[in-house]
Amino acid sequence: GNGLFTYDPGFVSTAACESKITYIDGANGILLHRGYPIEQLAEKSDYLEVCYLLLNGELPTAEQKEKFVNTISNHTMVHEQLSQFFKGFRRDAHPMAIMCGVVGALSAFYHDSLDINDPHHREVCAYRLIAKMPTLAAMCYKYSIGQPFMYPQNNLSYGENFLRMMFGTPCADYEVNPVLARAMDRIFILHADHEQNASTSTVRLAGSSGANPFACIAAGIAALWGPAHGGANEAVLNMLDEIGDAENIPEFIEKAKDPNDPFRLMGFGHRVYRNFDPRAKVMKKTCDEVLGLLGIENDPQLQIAKQLEQIALEDEYFVKRKLYPNVDFYSGIILKAIGIPTNMFTVIFALSRTIGWISHWNEFHSSPNKIGRPRQLYTGEQQRDYPA
Ligand code: SDX
């Protein structure tokens, strides 16, 4: 305690929560999903297999995977009425604002017959969300550019389907670039889950009241939007734009170190990692691969990002505070190379993280549970009387 207050043992028990899904060792830069290192999953697995793993706890057999992929493919269409929701937004509405609204609206389409205490009902919620998030995300983009919504194609892979819904039009066949589809799938894997981060904790807390799971996911989307969290990937590209040229890097490093300047080095630092974020390492490798295959390895923003990283990693301020690049530092450069606009970056993060959110929601409801009630340390006034 701090002399004023004494911690009661219950404080820690209600503050911490138990989970079997993801393990992070921040000091050593380790991230495991159901025991498997993220580096191995990124290299050898694919996003839908990682979804199955996060949700069920084990990698699927070939037969289980085929059944799971078919189930997801056959849930990718959204109710036709949902397209009406987009029409209420201005064309320049931020896609994350639209996603908060439209994903929340899904709760109106699946609620009457939903029994969250039935494991099969919970499983179907997960399938619907994994399947429909790419469709809704692509609809946000199409709406913003005034193009017609594209329907999913069940014969395409998850990544291919998303790219075709984003960049295809009814006027011509869309040729999916396998390099971009693989890069998209890799990005989905790297953002899939991350233990009790702000947005996942939001989903678990909302879920603990028994709220509709689609509404809980909408709450997670809202929490992720902040620039200190999932919004950082969009903020990194805006920062690289603002830096503009490598010669301006020292000025921005100084700004980031100035306690009186609110500017932070976007894509750097983490509440848990006091070492390299293992996802950032894979993301940097993927960035080099993808931009190399696209013949744009000399992309000026990639060059600035690499120099910024190098200077920051050698600067005493960042070294002393153990600040390293996080998952958001390189992801935006790959997304931009794929052709995705900056204001859609956090939507991609939300799409990818939906499996993490719904796996934690499902885990919470899979065992006896109580409504969440974070404890507080009261530091306000002692009791006093109203003036006579
Ligand atoms: C994500 O929780 C998760 O797991 C999140 C996430 C996930 O997958 O869900 O990993 C995804 O949100 C990654 C983080 C993305 N955010 C950013 O990149 C935004 C920039 N980063 C900072 O805002 C910051 O690093 C946070 C928000 C990520 C962490 O903030 P903290 O907890 O305040 O950081 P800290 O306690 O480690 O800070 C220690 C010191 C402080 O200075 P002092 O008070 O000691 O003088 O380092 C400073 C901070 O001011 N600092 C930075 C900095 N990050 C921390 N200074 C400059 N630039 C930065 N980026």
XYZ file of C-alpha atoms and ligand atoms in Angstrom:
448
model
C 0.000 0.000 0.000
C 1.034 3.663 -0.229
C 0.391 4.387 3.469
C -2.969 5.960 2.681
C -4.652 2.816 1.431
C -3.990 -0.883 1.959
C -4.375 -3.289 -0.957
C -6.840 -6.065 -0.207
C -5.905 -9.472 -1.689
C -9.124 -9.369 -3.689
C -7.679 -6.403 -5.588
C -5.255 -8.566 -7.565
C -7.719 -11.410 -8.090
C -10.332 -9.184 -9.732
C -7.690 -7.176 -11.626
C -6.034 -10.216 -13.281
C -7.878 -12.728 -15.467
C -6.999 -16.300 -16.437
C -6.635 -17.396 -20.044
C -5.159 -20.316 -21.999
C -5.099 -18.561 -25.376
C -1.973 -16.378 -25.644
C 1.239 -16.036 -23.656
C 3.527 -12.988 -23.856
C 6.962 -12.685 -22.267
C 7.621 -8.945 -22.627
C 11.199 -9.044 -21.337
C 12.258 -11.712 -23.860
C 9.991 -10.768 -26.758
C 8.082 -14.063 -26.779
C 4.528 -14.471 -28.132
C 2.812 -17.892 -28.120
C -0.688 -18.734 -29.395
C -1.889 -21.909 -27.615
C 1.841 -22.648 -27.113
C 2.962 -22.128 -30.734
C 5.490 -19.271 -31.360
C 4.132 -16.494 -33.575
C 7.223 -16.728 -35.811
C 6.408 -20.368 -36.695
C 2.705 -19.688 -37.240
C 3.494 -16.713 -39.513
C 5.930 -18.831 -41.535
C 4.073 -22.145 -41.758
C 0.378 -21.610 -41.001
C -2.399 -19.506 -42.533
C -4.927 -17.163 -40.961
C -7.943 -19.488 -40.923
C -5.831 -22.268 -39.387
C -4.677 -19.782 -36.697
C -8.349 -18.842 -36.164
C -9.179 -22.515 -35.588
C -6.210 -22.826 -33.190
C -7.108 -19.727 -31.147
C -10.762 -20.725 -30.906
C -10.366 -24.483 -30.234
C -6.947 -24.761 -28.593
C -5.427 -27.237 -31.090
C -4.318 -27.105 -34.724
C -6.976 -28.681 -36.978
C -6.508 -32.004 -38.772
C -6.703 -31.723 -42.557
C -10.357 -32.805 -42.410
C -11.210 -30.360 -39.597
C -9.490 -27.542 -41.487
C -11.374 -28.258 -44.724
C -14.709 -28.287 -42.853
C -13.814 -25.053 -41.009
C -12.726 -23.234 -44.190
C -15.917 -24.306 -45.998
C -18.052 -23.167 -43.067
C -16.360 -19.764 -43.022
C -16.642 -19.392 -46.814
C -20.367 -20.067 -46.633
C -20.956 -17.354 -44.024
C -19.111 -14.532 -45.839
C -22.209 -12.802 -47.222
C -23.947 -10.255 -44.983
C -27.694 -9.662 -44.733
C -28.680 -7.439 -47.665
C -30.334 -4.989 -45.233
C -26.888 -4.215 -43.728
C -25.894 -2.331 -46.870
C -28.571 0.234 -45.900
C -26.504 1.174 -42.822
C -23.671 2.481 -44.974
C -26.003 4.889 -46.763
C -26.496 6.850 -43.524
C -22.797 7.806 -43.382
C -21.133 10.574 -45.363
C -18.780 9.167 -47.996
C -15.820 10.635 -46.086
C -16.768 9.066 -42.735
C -13.778 7.359 -41.099
C -14.071 3.635 -41.863
C -13.584 2.808 -38.168
C -16.638 4.936 -37.336
C -18.599 2.924 -39.892
C -17.283 -0.391 -38.549
C -18.299 0.520 -34.979
C -21.809 1.166 -36.271
C -22.246 -1.689 -38.701
C -20.678 -4.435 -36.561
C -22.806 -3.226 -33.645
C -25.794 -3.491 -35.962
C -25.039 -7.188 -36.536
C -26.349 -7.663 -32.982
C -29.802 -6.736 -34.320
C -29.642 -9.543 -36.872
C -28.527 -12.308 -34.558
C -30.002 -11.981 -31.115
C -33.436 -13.546 -30.612
C -32.358 -17.169 -31.067
C -28.891 -16.620 -29.532
C -28.128 -18.495 -26.303
C -24.600 -17.540 -25.209
C -24.587 -20.435 -22.745
C -24.807 -22.898 -25.650
C -21.262 -23.715 -26.917
C -22.580 -24.353 -30.433
C -24.315 -20.955 -30.534
C -21.061 -19.332 -29.410
C -19.178 -21.229 -32.144
C -21.601 -19.967 -34.797
C -21.107 -16.382 -33.578
C -17.357 -16.856 -34.076
C -17.836 -18.306 -37.585
C -20.148 -15.452 -38.579
C -17.717 -12.803 -37.325
C -14.593 -14.359 -38.886
C -16.488 -14.714 -42.167
C -18.228 -11.340 -42.307
C -15.568 -8.908 -41.082
C -13.655 -8.881 -44.421
C -16.939 -8.332 -46.304
C -17.895 -5.392 -44.054
C -14.345 -3.968 -44.127
C -14.276 -4.018 -47.932
C -17.756 -2.439 -47.985
C -16.367 0.470 -45.915
C -13.686 1.050 -48.547
C -16.042 0.691 -51.531
C -18.507 3.100 -49.908
C -15.754 5.699 -49.403
C -14.740 5.609 -53.093
C -18.277 5.424 -54.497
C -17.872 2.007 -56.066
C -20.454 -0.789 -55.772
C -20.073 -3.364 -53.014
C -18.487 -6.623 -54.225
C -19.983 -9.966 -53.130
C -17.603 -12.588 -51.669
C -16.614 -15.570 -53.845
C -16.631 -18.892 -51.988
C -13.937 -20.443 -54.178
C -11.303 -17.868 -53.148
C -9.005 -18.069 -50.108
C -9.635 -15.689 -47.231
C -6.938 -13.243 -48.319
C -7.809 -13.482 -52.030
C -11.501 -12.926 -51.251
C -10.727 -9.808 -49.234
C -8.467 -8.295 -51.912
C -11.067 -8.975 -54.619
C -13.832 -7.346 -52.537
C -11.520 -4.374 -51.968
C -10.115 -3.837 -55.455
C -12.348 -5.817 -57.845
C -15.282 -4.251 -59.724
C -18.312 -5.816 -61.467
C -16.874 -4.569 -64.773
C -13.935 -6.941 -65.110
C -12.457 -10.138 -63.693
C -10.057 -9.414 -60.838
C -6.703 -11.165 -61.028
C -5.479 -11.720 -57.444
C -1.718 -11.225 -57.042
C -0.626 -14.267 -54.945
C 2.204 -12.205 -53.386
C -0.313 -9.680 -52.049
C -2.753 -12.393 -50.946
C 0.003 -14.129 -48.959
C 1.144 -10.800 -47.479
C -2.462 -10.035 -46.475
C -2.800 -13.435 -44.814
C 0.495 -12.903 -42.959
C -0.712 -9.514 -41.681
C -3.973 -11.103 -40.513
C -1.968 -13.740 -38.564
C 0.325 -11.155 -36.941
C -2.627 -9.167 -35.576
C -4.834 -12.114 -34.565
C -4.508 -11.999 -30.784
C -2.400 -10.417 -28.102
C -3.521 -11.442 -24.604
C -5.269 -8.817 -22.450
C -4.633 -5.671 -24.516
C -7.023 -2.725 -24.191
C -9.497 -3.841 -26.868
C -9.550 -7.503 -25.812
C -10.071 -6.483 -22.183
C -12.945 -4.286 -23.403
C -14.575 -7.249 -25.161
C -14.140 -9.506 -22.128
C -15.571 -6.894 -19.764
C -18.535 -6.150 -22.029
C -19.050 -9.891 -22.510
C -19.014 -10.498 -18.751
C -22.391 -8.747 -18.427
C -23.919 -11.254 -20.885
C -24.163 -8.612 -23.628
C -24.732 -9.606 -27.244
C -21.364 -10.814 -28.659
C -21.629 -8.664 -31.809
C -22.140 -5.591 -29.625
C -19.103 -6.655 -27.550
C -16.980 -6.851 -30.704
C -18.170 -3.354 -31.663
C -16.917 -2.190 -28.235
C -13.557 -3.795 -29.020
C -13.434 -1.957 -32.361
C -14.031 1.343 -30.548
C -11.193 0.666 -28.079
C -8.810 -0.421 -30.850
C -9.378 2.825 -32.794
C -7.299 4.939 -30.407
C -3.846 6.064 -31.685
C -2.201 4.578 -28.567
C -3.541 1.158 -29.618
C -4.629 -0.115 -33.041
C -4.822 3.407 -34.462
C -1.007 3.538 -34.277
C -0.557 1.867 -37.688
C -2.392 4.743 -39.390
C -0.478 7.211 -37.157
C 2.893 5.698 -38.240
C 2.237 6.462 -41.923
C 0.997 9.959 -41.049
C 4.203 10.440 -39.019
C 6.400 9.206 -41.909
C 4.523 11.641 -44.182
C 5.168 14.474 -41.692
C 8.882 13.598 -41.437
C 8.959 13.699 -45.234
C 12.724 13.356 -45.572
C 15.399 11.431 -43.683
C 17.207 14.672 -42.826
C 14.239 15.665 -40.626
C 14.500 12.500 -38.480
C 16.697 14.027 -35.711
C 14.138 16.827 -35.172
C 11.347 14.276 -34.672
C 13.480 12.117 -32.380
C 14.030 15.194 -30.188
C 10.285 15.953 -30.199
C 9.552 12.370 -29.119
C 11.985 12.752 -26.205
C 10.626 16.112 -25.045
C 8.387 15.457 -21.993
C 6.512 18.679 -22.755
C 5.785 17.643 -26.325
C 2.827 15.222 -26.684
C 4.411 13.792 -29.870
C 5.267 10.103 -29.525
C 7.256 8.011 -31.958
C 4.321 6.095 -33.415
C 4.951 2.367 -33.764
C 7.458 2.425 -30.918
C 7.045 1.254 -27.360
C 4.618 -1.157 -25.753
C 2.922 -1.691 -22.409
C 4.342 -5.218 -22.156
C 7.293 -5.684 -24.511
C 10.549 -4.387 -23.072
C 12.309 -5.993 -26.026
C 11.552 -6.328 -29.718
C 7.886 -7.108 -30.416
C 8.336 -10.502 -32.177
C 5.575 -9.506 -34.594
C 7.558 -6.417 -35.626
C 10.492 -8.625 -36.615
C 8.282 -10.799 -38.843
C 6.530 -7.693 -40.184
C 9.875 -6.088 -41.138
C 10.947 -9.287 -42.953
C 7.581 -9.445 -44.746
C 7.922 -5.771 -45.668
C 11.294 -6.377 -47.309
C 9.956 -9.495 -49.104
C 6.764 -7.865 -50.414
C 8.301 -4.555 -51.488
C 11.187 -6.485 -53.061
C 8.794 -8.711 -55.049
C 6.884 -5.591 -56.098
C 10.141 -3.913 -57.119
C 9.591 -0.977 -54.724
C 12.197 -1.865 -52.095
C 13.441 1.724 -52.407
C 10.062 3.059 -51.251
C 11.015 6.398 -49.606
C 8.790 5.801 -46.558
C 10.391 2.372 -46.010
C 13.810 4.000 -46.157
C 12.796 6.687 -43.643
C 11.242 4.015 -41.352
C 14.451 1.954 -41.398
C 16.630 4.987 -40.640
C 14.230 6.136 -37.906
C 14.388 2.668 -36.319
C 18.185 2.575 -36.512
C 18.605 6.018 -34.912
C 16.021 5.353 -32.180
C 17.541 1.967 -31.294
C 20.866 3.692 -30.678
C 19.438 6.695 -28.787
C 19.938 6.595 -25.012
C 16.388 7.880 -24.324
C 14.790 4.900 -26.120
C 17.418 2.371 -24.998
C 17.003 3.355 -21.332
C 13.205 3.058 -21.612
C 13.442 -0.213 -23.563
C 11.396 1.217 -26.411
C 11.422 -0.948 -29.537
C 9.362 -1.074 -32.746
C 5.988 -2.723 -32.183
C 3.571 -4.534 -34.487
C 2.388 -1.226 -35.975
C 5.753 0.134 -37.093
C 6.088 -1.697 -40.431
C 2.564 -2.994 -41.038
C 1.341 0.239 -42.621
C 4.128 0.237 -45.203
C 3.074 -3.224 -46.390
C -0.615 -2.272 -46.398
C 0.180 0.827 -48.450
C 2.205 -1.314 -50.916
C -0.848 -3.609 -51.246
C -2.867 -0.515 -52.181
C -4.864 -0.094 -48.985
C -5.471 3.566 -48.021
C -4.139 4.776 -44.644
C -7.587 5.323 -43.124
C -8.343 1.609 -43.655
C -5.281 0.363 -41.720
C -6.992 0.104 -38.341
C -9.972 -1.585 -40.002
C -7.521 -4.286 -41.154
C -6.253 -4.551 -37.575
C -9.861 -4.889 -36.312
C -10.658 -7.503 -38.975
C -7.585 -9.528 -37.942
C -8.119 -9.146 -34.181
C -11.775 -10.260 -34.310
C -10.691 -13.891 -33.856
C -8.743 -12.911 -30.731
C -11.664 -10.948 -29.342
C -14.252 -13.659 -29.961
C -11.906 -16.436 -28.718
C -11.480 -14.578 -25.418
C -15.245 -13.896 -25.273
C -15.899 -17.603 -25.887
C -13.304 -18.638 -23.283
C -14.945 -16.365 -20.722
C -18.381 -17.925 -21.320
C -16.991 -21.487 -21.398
C -16.629 -21.696 -17.630
C -18.512 -20.378 -14.591
C -18.035 -16.629 -14.583
C -18.958 -13.409 -12.810
C -19.493 -9.926 -14.192
C -16.213 -8.020 -14.388
C -15.737 -5.227 -11.888
C -12.270 -3.622 -12.042
C -11.308 -2.385 -8.572
C -10.219 1.198 -7.962
C -7.817 2.935 -5.601
C -9.890 5.849 -4.261
C -7.742 8.971 -4.006
C -10.564 11.512 -3.587
C -11.893 13.456 -0.584
C -12.591 11.762 2.759
C -16.253 11.958 3.897
C -17.370 15.542 4.689
C -20.670 17.303 5.543
C -22.711 19.601 3.324
C -22.325 23.233 4.546
C -25.042 24.122 7.180
C -0.643 -1.895 -29.866
O -1.343 -3.989 -25.439
C -1.155 -4.521 -26.579
O -0.779 -5.693 -26.668
C -1.397 -3.652 -27.775
C -1.011 -4.269 -29.096
C -1.898 -5.412 -29.446
O -1.508 -6.242 -30.260
O -3.071 -5.405 -28.970
O 0.330 -4.720 -29.055
C -1.135 -3.273 -30.244
O -1.437 -1.098 -29.422
C 0.823 -1.582 -29.994
C 1.173 -0.150 -29.445
C 0.811 0.831 -30.551
N 0.955 2.214 -30.041
C 1.923 3.028 -30.503
O 2.827 2.681 -31.252
C 1.769 4.471 -30.050
C 3.138 4.967 -29.576
N 3.473 4.222 -28.397
C 3.235 4.894 -27.097
O 2.046 5.640 -27.107
C 3.441 3.947 -25.944
O 4.592 3.260 -26.150
C 2.361 2.961 -25.571
C 1.008 3.593 -25.496
C 2.325 1.842 -26.551
C 2.746 2.461 -24.217
O 2.641 3.597 -23.374
P 3.263 3.559 -21.944
O 2.800 2.342 -21.209
O 3.086 4.891 -21.263
O 4.774 3.368 -22.285
P 5.815 3.113 -21.199
O 5.236 3.019 -19.824
O 6.628 1.960 -21.664
O 6.657 4.467 -21.258
C 7.893 4.496 -20.639
C 8.496 5.824 -21.045
C 7.625 7.034 -20.748
O 8.517 8.110 -20.537
P 8.890 8.524 -19.013
O 7.564 8.891 -18.357
O 9.534 7.299 -18.395
O 9.830 9.703 -19.159
O 8.727 5.852 -22.451
C 8.011 6.938 -23.039
C 6.919 7.299 -22.067
O 6.586 8.668 -22.203
N 7.489 6.450 -24.314
C 7.721 7.023 -25.499
C 7.070 6.203 -26.431
N 6.470 5.187 -25.795
C 6.716 5.358 -24.483
N 8.410 8.151 -25.848
C 8.431 8.434 -27.176
N 7.841 7.688 -28.144
C 7.152 6.571 -27.800
N 6.571 5.841 -28.753
